PDB file of C-alpha atoms in Angstrom:
ATOM      1  CA  MET A   1     -34.866 -19.121  27.080  1.00 51.00           C
ATOM      2  CA  LYS A   2     -32.300 -18.364  24.349  1.00 48.00           C
ATOM      3  CA  LYS A   3     -30.508 -15.867  26.601  1.00 50.00           C
ATOM      4  CA  LEU A   4     -30.467 -18.390  29.448  1.00 46.00           C
ATOM      5  CA  PHE A   5     -29.098 -21.068  27.112  1.00 45.00           C
ATOM      6  CA  PHE A   6     -26.259 -18.847  25.841  1.00 47.00           C
ATOM      7  CA  ILE A   7     -25.347 -17.697  29.357  1.00 46.00           C
ATOM      8  CA  SER A   8     -25.187 -21.327  30.511  1.00 49.00           C
ATOM      9  CA  LEU A   9     -23.060 -22.233  27.493  1.00 44.00           C
ATOM     10  CA  LEU A  10     -20.613 -19.390  28.183  1.00 44.00           C
ATOM     11  CA  LEU A  11     -20.326 -20.414  31.820  1.00 46.00           C
ATOM     12  CA  CYS A  12     -19.589 -24.012  30.823  1.00 45.00           C
ATOM     13  CA  LEU A  13     -16.912 -22.891  28.361  1.00 41.00           C
ATOM     14  CA  SER A  14     -15.363 -20.646  31.008  1.00 42.00           C
ATOM     15  CA  VAL A  15     -15.181 -23.490  33.533  1.00 42.00           C
ATOM     16  CA  THR A  16     -13.717 -25.819  30.883  1.00 41.00           C
ATOM     17  CA  ALA A  17     -11.058 -23.240  29.939  1.00 42.00           C
ATOM     18  CA  THR A  18      -9.926 -22.828  33.542  1.00 43.00           C
ATOM     19  CA  ALA A  19     -10.355 -26.405  34.688  1.00 46.00           C
ATOM     20  CA  GLN A  20      -6.809 -27.229  33.628  1.00 56.00           C
ATOM     21  CA  LEU A  21      -3.828 -25.155  34.661  1.00 59.00           C
ATOM     22  CA  PRO A  22      -2.375 -23.233  31.699  1.00 66.00           C
ATOM     23  CA  LYS A  23       0.913 -24.663  30.460  1.00 90.00           C
ATOM     24  CA  ASN A  24       2.985 -21.474  30.732  1.00 95.00           C
ATOM     25  CA  GLU A  25       3.121 -18.715  33.314  1.00 95.00           C
ATOM     26  CA  ILE A  26       5.086 -15.508  33.861  1.00 97.00           C
ATOM     27  CA  ARG A  27       4.774 -14.282  37.425  1.00 97.00           C
ATOM     28  CA  LEU A  28       5.742 -11.026  39.144  1.00 98.00           C
ATOM     29  CA  SER A  29       5.922 -10.992  42.947  1.00 98.00           C
ATOM     30  CA  ALA A  30       6.711  -8.496  45.698  1.00 98.00           C
ATOM     31  CA  GLY A  31       6.766  -8.654  49.476  1.00 98.00           C
ATOM     32  CA  ILE A  32       9.009  -8.792  52.535  1.00 98.00           C
ATOM     33  CA  LEU A  33      11.968 -10.831  53.748  1.00 98.00           C
ATOM     34  CA  ASP A  34      12.738 -11.119  57.455  1.00 98.00           C
ATOM     35  CA  GLY A  35      15.362 -13.212  59.233  1.00 97.00           C
ATOM     36  CA  LYS A  36      18.196 -13.559  61.740  1.00 97.00           C
ATOM     37  CA  MET A  37      21.758 -14.820  61.588  1.00 97.00           C
ATOM     38  CA  LEU A  38      24.579 -15.577  63.986  1.00 97.00           C
ATOM     39  CA  ASP A  39      27.881 -15.663  62.088  1.00 97.00           C
ATOM     40  CA  LEU A  40      30.654 -16.288  64.619  1.00 96.00           C
ATOM     41  CA  GLN A  41      33.266 -15.732  61.918  1.00 94.00           C
ATOM     42  CA  ALA A  42      32.080 -12.114  61.612  1.00 93.00           C
ATOM     43  CA  SER A  43      30.570 -11.130  64.986  1.00 93.00           C
ATOM     44  CA  PRO A  44      29.350 -12.559  68.315  1.00 94.00           C
ATOM     45  CA  LEU A  45      26.106 -10.609  67.857  1.00 94.00           C
ATOM     46  CA  VAL A  46      22.875 -11.880  66.350  1.00 96.00           C
ATOM     47  CA  TYR A  47      21.988  -9.827  63.267  1.00 96.00           C
ATOM     48  CA  HIS A  48      18.444  -9.151  62.068  1.00 97.00           C
ATOM     49  CA  HIS A  49      17.833  -8.518  58.377  1.00 97.00           C
ATOM     50  CA  GLN A  50      14.679  -6.936  56.997  1.00 97.00           C
ATOM     51  CA  ALA A  51      14.273  -6.362  53.281  1.00 98.00           C
ATOM     52  CA  THR A  52      11.865  -5.672  50.461  1.00 98.00           C
ATOM     53  CA  ALA A  53      11.900  -8.635  48.109  1.00 98.00           C
ATOM     54  CA  ALA A  54      10.747  -9.042  44.528  1.00 98.00           C
ATOM     55  CA  ALA A  55      10.702 -11.951  42.110  1.00 98.00           C
ATOM     56  CA  ILE A  56      10.152 -12.724  38.455  1.00 98.00           C
ATOM     57  CA  SER A  57       9.595 -16.316  37.403  1.00 98.00           C
ATOM     58  CA  TYR A  58       8.666 -18.445  34.441  1.00 98.00           C
ATOM     59  CA  ALA A  59       6.885 -21.772  34.884  1.00 97.00           C
ATOM     60  CA  ARG A  60       5.872 -24.482  32.458  1.00 96.00           C
ATOM     61  CA  ARG A  61       3.413 -27.168  33.524  1.00 93.00           C
ATOM     62  CA  THR A  62       2.398 -30.401  31.872  1.00 92.00           C
ATOM     63  CA  SER A  63       0.384 -33.305  33.194  1.00 86.00           C
ATOM     64  CA  ARG A  64       3.612 -35.055  34.203  1.00 91.00           C
ATOM     65  CA  ALA A  65       6.201 -32.341  34.918  1.00 95.00           C
ATOM     66  CA  ARG A  66       6.883 -28.895  36.329  1.00 96.00           C
ATOM     67  CA  PHE A  67       9.719 -26.565  35.259  1.00 97.00           C
ATOM     68  CA  THR A  68      10.401 -23.227  36.978  1.00 98.00           C
ATOM     69  CA  ALA A  69      13.051 -20.531  36.569  1.00 98.00           C
ATOM     70  CA  LEU A  70      13.160 -17.755  39.190  1.00 98.00           C
ATOM     71  CA  LEU A  71      15.163 -14.604  39.909  1.00 98.00           C
ATOM     72  CA  SER A  72      14.593 -12.829  43.231  1.00 98.00           C
ATOM     73  CA  PRO A  73      16.491  -9.722  44.460  1.00 98.00           C
ATOM     74  CA  ALA A  74      16.113  -8.177  47.932  1.00 98.00           C
ATOM     75  CA  LEU A  75      17.207  -4.869  49.454  1.00 98.00           C
ATOM     76  CA  GLY A  76      17.045  -3.798  53.094  1.00 97.00           C
ATOM     77  CA  THR A  77      19.017  -3.535  56.347  1.00 96.00           C
ATOM     78  CA  ASN A  78      21.040  -5.969  58.482  1.00 96.00           C
ATOM     79  CA  LEU A  79      21.472  -4.716  62.042  1.00 95.00           C
ATOM     80  CA  PRO A  80      22.450  -6.223  65.424  1.00 93.00           C
ATOM     81  CA  PHE A  81      19.248  -7.593  66.926  1.00 89.00           C
ATOM     82  CA  ARG A  82      19.662  -5.984  70.360  1.00 83.00           C
ATOM     83  CA  TYR A  83      21.344  -2.725  69.353  1.00 82.00           C
ATOM     84  CA  GLY A  84      20.182  -1.605  65.908  1.00 77.00           C
ATOM     85  CA  GLU A  85      22.128   1.312  64.472  1.00 79.00           C
ATOM     86  CA  ARG A  86      25.138   2.239  66.604  1.00 72.00           C
ATOM     87  CA  THR A  87      26.883   5.603  66.869  1.00 74.00           C
ATOM     88  CA  PHE A  88      30.586   5.969  67.717  1.00 70.00           C
ATOM     89  CA  GLY A  89      32.880   8.928  68.290  1.00 70.00           C
ATOM     90  CA  ASP A  90      32.943  11.999  70.472  1.00 68.00           C
ATOM     91  CA  GLU A  91      31.528  15.513  70.446  1.00 71.00           C
ATOM     92  CA  GLN A  92      33.902  16.510  67.664  1.00 75.00           C
ATOM     93  CA  HIS A  93      33.294  13.639  65.282  1.00 78.00           C
ATOM     94  CA  GLN A  94      30.682  10.880  65.174  1.00 76.00           C
ATOM     95  CA  TYR A  95      29.757   8.173  62.722  1.00 71.00           C
ATOM     96  CA  THR A  96      26.902   5.664  62.589  1.00 75.00           C
ATOM     97  CA  VAL A  97      27.232   2.000  61.702  1.00 75.00           C
ATOM     98  CA  ALA A  98      24.123   0.872  59.828  1.00 84.00           C
ATOM     99  CA  SER A  99      24.541  -2.108  57.530  1.00 92.00           C
ATOM    100  CA  ALA A 100      22.617  -2.503  54.290  1.00 95.00           C
ATOM    101  CA  TYR A 101      21.437  -5.919  53.115  1.00 97.00           C
ATOM    102  CA  TYR A 102      21.519  -7.128  49.507  1.00 98.00           C
ATOM    103  CA  GLY A 103      20.158 -10.486  48.425  1.00 97.00           C
ATOM    104  CA  ALA A 104      20.020 -12.235  45.050  1.00 97.00           C
ATOM    105  CA  ASP A 105      18.511 -15.684  44.450  1.00 98.00           C
ATOM    106  CA  LEU A 106      18.558 -17.552  41.135  1.00 98.00           C
ATOM    107  CA  SER A 107      17.066 -21.029  40.743  1.00 98.00           C
ATOM    108  CA  PHE A 108      15.968 -23.596  38.152  1.00 98.00           C
ATOM    109  CA  SER A 109      13.814 -26.562  39.139  1.00 98.00           C
ATOM    110  CA  TYR A 110      12.467 -29.594  37.315  1.00 98.00           C
ATOM    111  CA  LEU A 111       9.962 -31.973  38.926  1.00 98.00           C
ATOM    112  CA  ARG A 112       8.322 -35.158  37.686  1.00 96.00           C
ATOM    113  CA  SER A 113       4.911 -36.380  38.736  1.00 94.00           C
ATOM    114  CA  LEU A 114       4.594 -39.332  41.080  1.00 91.00           C
ATOM    115  CA  SER A 115       1.529 -41.552  41.059  1.00 72.00           C
ATOM    116  CA  LYS A 116      -1.653 -39.643  41.885  1.00 66.00           C
ATOM    117  CA  VAL A 117      -2.808 -39.764  45.469  1.00 66.00           C
ATOM    118  CA  ASN A 118      -6.329 -38.830  44.383  1.00 77.00           C
ATOM    119  CA  LYS A 119      -8.040 -36.539  41.883  1.00 81.00           C
ATOM    120  CA  LYS A 120      -7.270 -33.414  43.899  1.00 88.00           C
ATOM    121  CA  LEU A 121      -3.775 -34.131  45.221  1.00 92.00           C
ATOM    122  CA  LYS A 122      -0.638 -34.556  43.089  1.00 92.00           C
ATOM    123  CA  LEU A 123       2.935 -35.191  44.233  1.00 94.00           C
ATOM    124  CA  PHE A 124       6.100 -34.238  42.338  1.00 96.00           C
ATOM    125  CA  LEU A 125       9.717 -35.184  42.960  1.00 97.00           C
ATOM    126  CA  GLY A 126      12.821 -33.709  41.358  1.00 97.00           C
ATOM    127  CA  GLY A 127      15.695 -31.315  41.784  1.00 97.00           C
ATOM    128  CA  ARG A 128      16.518 -27.653  41.952  1.00 97.00           C
ATOM    129  CA  LEU A 129      19.742 -25.902  41.034  1.00 98.00           C
ATOM    130  CA  GLU A 130      20.011 -22.617  42.910  1.00 98.00           C
ATOM    131  CA  ASN A 131      22.404 -19.887  43.957  1.00 98.00           C
ATOM    132  CA  LYS A 132      21.743 -17.660  46.978  1.00 98.00           C
ATOM    133  CA  LEU A 133      23.939 -14.624  47.619  1.00 97.00           C
ATOM    134  CA  ALA A 134      23.648 -12.342  50.659  1.00 97.00           C
ATOM    135  CA  VAL A 135      25.858  -9.276  51.172  1.00 96.00           C
ATOM    136  CA  SER A 136      26.022  -6.613  53.890  1.00 96.00           C
ATOM    137  CA  ASP A 137      28.415  -3.672  53.991  1.00 91.00           C
ATOM    138  CA  ALA A 138      28.890  -3.202  57.744  1.00 88.00           C
ATOM    139  CA  VAL A 139      28.518  -6.386  59.792  1.00 91.00           C
ATOM    140  CA  ALA A 140      30.868  -5.689  62.722  1.00 85.00           C
ATOM    141  CA  ASN A 141      31.802  -2.570  60.734  1.00 79.00           C
ATOM    142  CA  PHE A 142      33.131  -4.751  57.896  1.00 85.00           C
ATOM    143  CA  TYR A 143      31.924  -6.212  54.611  1.00 90.00           C
ATOM    144  CA  TRP A 144      30.170  -9.567  54.999  1.00 94.00           C
ATOM    145  CA  ALA A 145      28.974 -12.029  52.381  1.00 95.00           C
ATOM    146  CA  THR A 146      27.770 -15.605  52.074  1.00 96.00           C
ATOM    147  CA  ASN A 147      27.052 -17.481  48.850  1.00 97.00           C
ATOM    148  CA  VAL A 148      25.521 -20.957  48.597  1.00 98.00           C
ATOM    149  CA  ALA A 149      25.277 -22.700  45.207  1.00 98.00           C
ATOM    150  CA  ALA A 150      23.513 -26.045  45.620  1.00 98.00           C
ATOM    151  CA  LEU A 151      21.894 -28.956  43.879  1.00 98.00           C
ATOM    152  CA  GLN A 152      18.775 -29.671  45.917  1.00 98.00           C
ATOM    153  CA  ALA A 153      16.338 -32.551  46.130  1.00 98.00           C
ATOM    154  CA  GLN A 154      12.758 -31.238  46.132  1.00 98.00           C
ATOM    155  CA  LEU A 155       9.357 -32.752  46.952  1.00 97.00           C
ATOM    156  CA  GLN A 156       6.231 -30.795  46.027  1.00 97.00           C
ATOM    157  CA  GLY A 157       2.524 -31.320  46.524  1.00 95.00           C
ATOM    158  CA  GLU A 158      -0.392 -29.615  44.752  1.00 94.00           C
ATOM    159  CA  TYR A 159      -3.975 -29.689  45.999  1.00 94.00           C
ATOM    160  CA  LYS A 160      -6.676 -28.419  43.690  1.00 92.00           C
ATOM    161  CA  VAL A 161     -10.016 -27.147  45.010  1.00 92.00           C
ATOM    162  CA  GLY A 162     -12.642 -26.614  42.356  1.00 86.00           C
ATOM    163  CA  SER A 163     -11.510 -25.398  38.958  1.00 83.00           C
ATOM    164  CA  ASN A 164      -9.634 -22.229  39.962  1.00 91.00           C
ATOM    165  CA  HIS A 165      -8.092 -22.707  43.419  1.00 95.00           C
ATOM    166  CA  LEU A 166      -4.704 -24.342  43.859  1.00 95.00           C
ATOM    167  CA  PHE A 167      -2.714 -24.864  47.061  1.00 97.00           C
ATOM    168  CA  SER A 168       0.901 -25.994  46.884  1.00 97.00           C
ATOM    169  CA  ALA A 169       3.694 -26.845  49.308  1.00 98.00           C
ATOM    170  CA  SER A 170       7.292 -27.965  48.837  1.00 98.00           C
ATOM    171  CA  VAL A 171      10.343 -28.951  50.848  1.00 98.00           C
ATOM    172  CA  SER A 172      13.958 -29.160  49.661  1.00 98.00           C
ATOM    173  CA  THR A 173      17.417 -29.928  51.031  1.00 97.00           C
ATOM    174  CA  PRO A 174      20.884 -29.864  49.410  1.00 97.00           C
ATOM    175  CA  LEU A 175      22.595 -32.956  48.016  1.00 97.00           C
ATOM    176  CA  LEU A 176      25.762 -31.131  46.943  1.00 98.00           C
ATOM    177  CA  ALA A 177      26.786 -27.508  47.519  1.00 98.00           C
ATOM    178  CA  ALA A 178      29.563 -24.976  47.052  1.00 98.00           C
ATOM    179  CA  VAL A 179      29.607 -22.630  50.070  1.00 98.00           C
ATOM    180  CA  THR A 180      31.556 -19.357  49.865  1.00 97.00           C
ATOM    181  CA  ARG A 181      32.435 -17.362  52.993  1.00 96.00           C
ATOM    182  CA  HIS A 182      35.259 -15.115  54.174  1.00 91.00           C
ATOM    183  CA  ASN A 183      38.476 -16.857  55.148  1.00 87.00           C
ATOM    184  CA  TYR A 184      39.950 -16.715  58.663  1.00 86.00           C
ATOM    185  CA  ALA A 185      41.432 -13.266  57.992  1.00 85.00           C
ATOM    186  CA  ASN A 186      38.000 -11.964  56.923  1.00 85.00           C
ATOM    187  CA  PHE A 187      39.665 -10.315  53.948  1.00 81.00           C
ATOM    188  CA  PRO A 188      40.744 -11.981  50.666  1.00 82.00           C
ATOM    189  CA  LYS A 189      44.384 -11.399  49.714  1.00 80.00           C
ATOM    190  CA  SER A 190      45.543 -11.601  46.108  1.00 82.00           C
ATOM    191  CA  ALA A 191      48.060  -9.793  43.929  1.00 78.00           C
ATOM    192  CA  ASP A 192      46.401 -11.039  40.741  1.00 85.00           C
ATOM    193  CA  ASP A 193      42.640 -10.947  41.373  1.00 86.00           C
ATOM    194  CA  THR A 194      40.153  -8.363  42.558  1.00 87.00           C
ATOM    195  CA  ASN A 195      38.730  -8.765  46.056  1.00 84.00           C
ATOM    196  CA  PHE A 196      35.499 -10.126  44.544  1.00 84.00           C
ATOM    197  CA  LYS A 197      37.267 -12.879  42.583  1.00 89.00           C
ATOM    198  CA  ALA A 198      39.590 -13.649  45.485  1.00 91.00           C
ATOM    199  CA  PHE A 199      36.591 -13.993  47.820  1.00 91.00           C
ATOM    200  CA  PHE A 200      35.207 -16.835  45.701  1.00 94.00           C
ATOM    201  CA  LYS A 201      38.596 -18.434  44.997  1.00 90.00           C
ATOM    202  CA  GLN A 202      39.778 -18.447  48.603  1.00 91.00           C
ATOM    203  CA  GLY A 203      36.478 -18.879  50.414  1.00 93.00           C
ATOM    204  CA  THR A 204      34.644 -21.590  48.417  1.00 96.00           C
ATOM    205  CA  VAL A 205      34.353 -25.120  49.809  1.00 95.00           C
ATOM    206  CA  LEU A 206      32.569 -28.044  48.150  1.00 97.00           C
ATOM    207  CA  THR A 207      30.430 -29.807  50.727  1.00 97.00           C
ATOM    208  CA  GLY A 208      27.331 -31.899  51.338  1.00 95.00           C
ATOM    209  CA  PRO A 209      24.614 -32.729  53.896  1.00 95.00           C
ATOM    210  CA  HIS A 210      27.194 -34.018  56.387  1.00 93.00           C
ATOM    211  CA  ARG A 211      28.415 -30.451  56.963  1.00 95.00           C
ATOM    212  CA  LEU A 212      25.822 -28.141  55.394  1.00 97.00           C
ATOM    213  CA  HIS A 213      22.461 -28.483  57.137  1.00 97.00           C
ATOM    214  CA  GLU A 214      19.771 -26.648  55.215  1.00 97.00           C
ATOM    215  CA  LEU A 215      16.018 -26.981  54.887  1.00 97.00           C
ATOM    216  CA  ALA A 216      13.774 -24.809  52.720  1.00 97.00           C
ATOM    217  CA  THR A 217       9.978 -24.971  52.688  1.00 98.00           C
ATOM    218  CA  GLN A 218       7.390 -23.051  50.722  1.00 97.00           C
ATOM    219  CA  ALA A 219       3.599 -22.872  50.734  1.00 98.00           C
ATOM    220  CA  GLY A 220       1.444 -21.011  48.244  1.00 97.00           C
ATOM    221  CA  TYR A 221      -2.064 -20.291  47.022  1.00 97.00           C
ATOM    222  CA  ARG A 222      -3.161 -19.202  43.568  1.00 95.00           C
ATOM    223  CA  PHE A 223      -6.497 -18.209  42.105  1.00 96.00           C
ATOM    224  CA  GLN A 224      -7.029 -18.505  38.358  1.00 93.00           C
ATOM    225  CA  LEU A 225      -9.046 -15.366  37.697  1.00 93.00           C
ATOM    226  CA  SER A 226      -9.474 -16.050  33.979  1.00 92.00           C
ATOM    227  CA  SER A 227      -7.851 -18.084  31.238  1.00 89.00           C
ATOM    228  CA  HIS A 228      -4.917 -15.631  31.155  1.00 93.00           C
ATOM    229  CA  PHE A 229      -4.644 -14.007  34.586  1.00 96.00           C
ATOM    230  CA  ALA A 230      -4.039 -15.327  38.081  1.00 96.00           C
ATOM    231  CA  PHE A 231      -2.988 -13.970  41.447  1.00 96.00           C
ATOM    232  CA  GLY A 232      -1.698 -15.549  44.620  1.00 97.00           C
ATOM    233  CA  ALA A 233       0.478 -15.448  47.715  1.00 97.00           C
ATOM    234  CA  ASP A 234       3.538 -17.416  48.845  1.00 98.00           C
ATOM    235  CA  TRP A 235       5.275 -17.995  52.177  1.00 98.00           C
ATOM    236  CA  GLY A 236       8.830 -19.329  52.356  1.00 98.00           C
ATOM    237  CA  PHE A 237      11.083 -20.450  55.200  1.00 98.00           C
ATOM    238  CA  ARG A 238      14.800 -21.247  55.074  1.00 98.00           C
ATOM    239  CA  TRP A 239      17.041 -22.622  57.842  1.00 98.00           C
ATOM    240  CA  LEU A 240      20.801 -23.088  57.435  1.00 98.00           C
ATOM    241  CA  VAL A 241      23.716 -24.202  59.628  1.00 98.00           C
ATOM    242  CA  TYR A 242      27.329 -24.427  58.409  1.00 97.00           C
ATOM    243  CA  SER A 243      30.570 -24.694  60.378  1.00 93.00           C
ATOM    244  CA  LYS A 244      33.527 -23.490  58.224  1.00 90.00           C
ATOM    245  CA  PRO A 245      35.565 -21.469  59.023  1.00 92.00           C
ATOM    246  CA  ARG A 246      33.425 -20.762  62.106  1.00 94.00           C
ATOM    247  CA  ALA A 247      29.767 -21.601  62.618  1.00 96.00           C
ATOM    248  CA  ILE A 248      26.982 -19.660  60.957  1.00 97.00           C
ATOM    249  CA  ARG A 249      23.292 -20.167  61.735  1.00 97.00           C
ATOM    250  CA  THR A 250      20.550 -18.400  59.813  1.00 97.00           C
ATOM    251  CA  TYR A 251      16.815 -18.539  59.281  1.00 97.00           C
ATOM    252  CA  SER A 252      14.496 -16.355  57.253  1.00 97.00           C
ATOM    253  CA  ASN A 253      10.836 -15.934  56.325  1.00 97.00           C
ATOM    254  CA  SER A 254       9.447 -14.406  53.153  1.00 98.00           C
ATOM    255  CA  PHE A 255       5.906 -13.316  52.276  1.00 98.00           C
ATOM    256  CA  LEU A 256       5.231 -12.460  48.628  1.00 98.00           C
ATOM    257  CA  PHE A 257       2.082 -11.474  46.787  1.00 98.00           C
ATOM    258  CA  SER A 258       2.008 -12.153  43.070  1.00 97.00           C
ATOM    259  CA  THR A 259       0.182 -11.623  39.809  1.00 97.00           C
ATOM    260  CA  ALA A 260       0.657 -13.855  36.807  1.00 97.00           C
ATOM    261  CA  TYR A 261      -0.020 -13.993  33.096  1.00 97.00           C
ATOM    262  CA  THR A 262      -0.801 -17.518  31.964  1.00 93.00           C
ATOM    263  CA  PHE A 263      -0.890 -18.877  28.428  1.00 92.00           C
TER     264      PHE A 263
END
């Protein structure tokens, strides 16, 4: 009987310890990024990017708020959808055009709790400040880059099943953004600045939802394995349309698996 009593007590303490989400979390994630883009300023061809993505994030949770800071790099290829790698030249000399893809995302979000829908479902509303940079070295055999720094409105829902299972979903769209792309010449010109600085000085335009159409969604699942460790999976989707200097349309999917230390 004593053994049964102590086992029951330990189980109750374990459930109590994991019933509430820990306040702090450091998460490491890895997975894949896949998407397509049509950038008429760079090429009439649709390009397909495939990359290995990683992420490190810190999150703090309270009963009324959520704060998250995230850094996510990606490395892969960006090739014409119909043609892939292309070889040019003759029997004497040949060269292959195969574009690499480099991505870097940095974001900070803060959300406040809305009134509870029920005991299991919570809604949060707030904002996210993020910067997304994508670079390829041979789109139409030329360097290509796009950078979007934006203040986004974000709505997030969390649905808790039992004491250890949590499902979440969010949607966000920009309120104000600075979009950086190549100018009409596709090459920054400056006698005083490097090409990198000139790219941002000459190619950045402040804009809003009237011109930049963007929607980002994310869905995730996490399992609280113990009071200090959790694992999960996340799916993300991003769609973007922008018209200056010529139209660009992109969409991408990401699938990341993660492990987290909570405290």
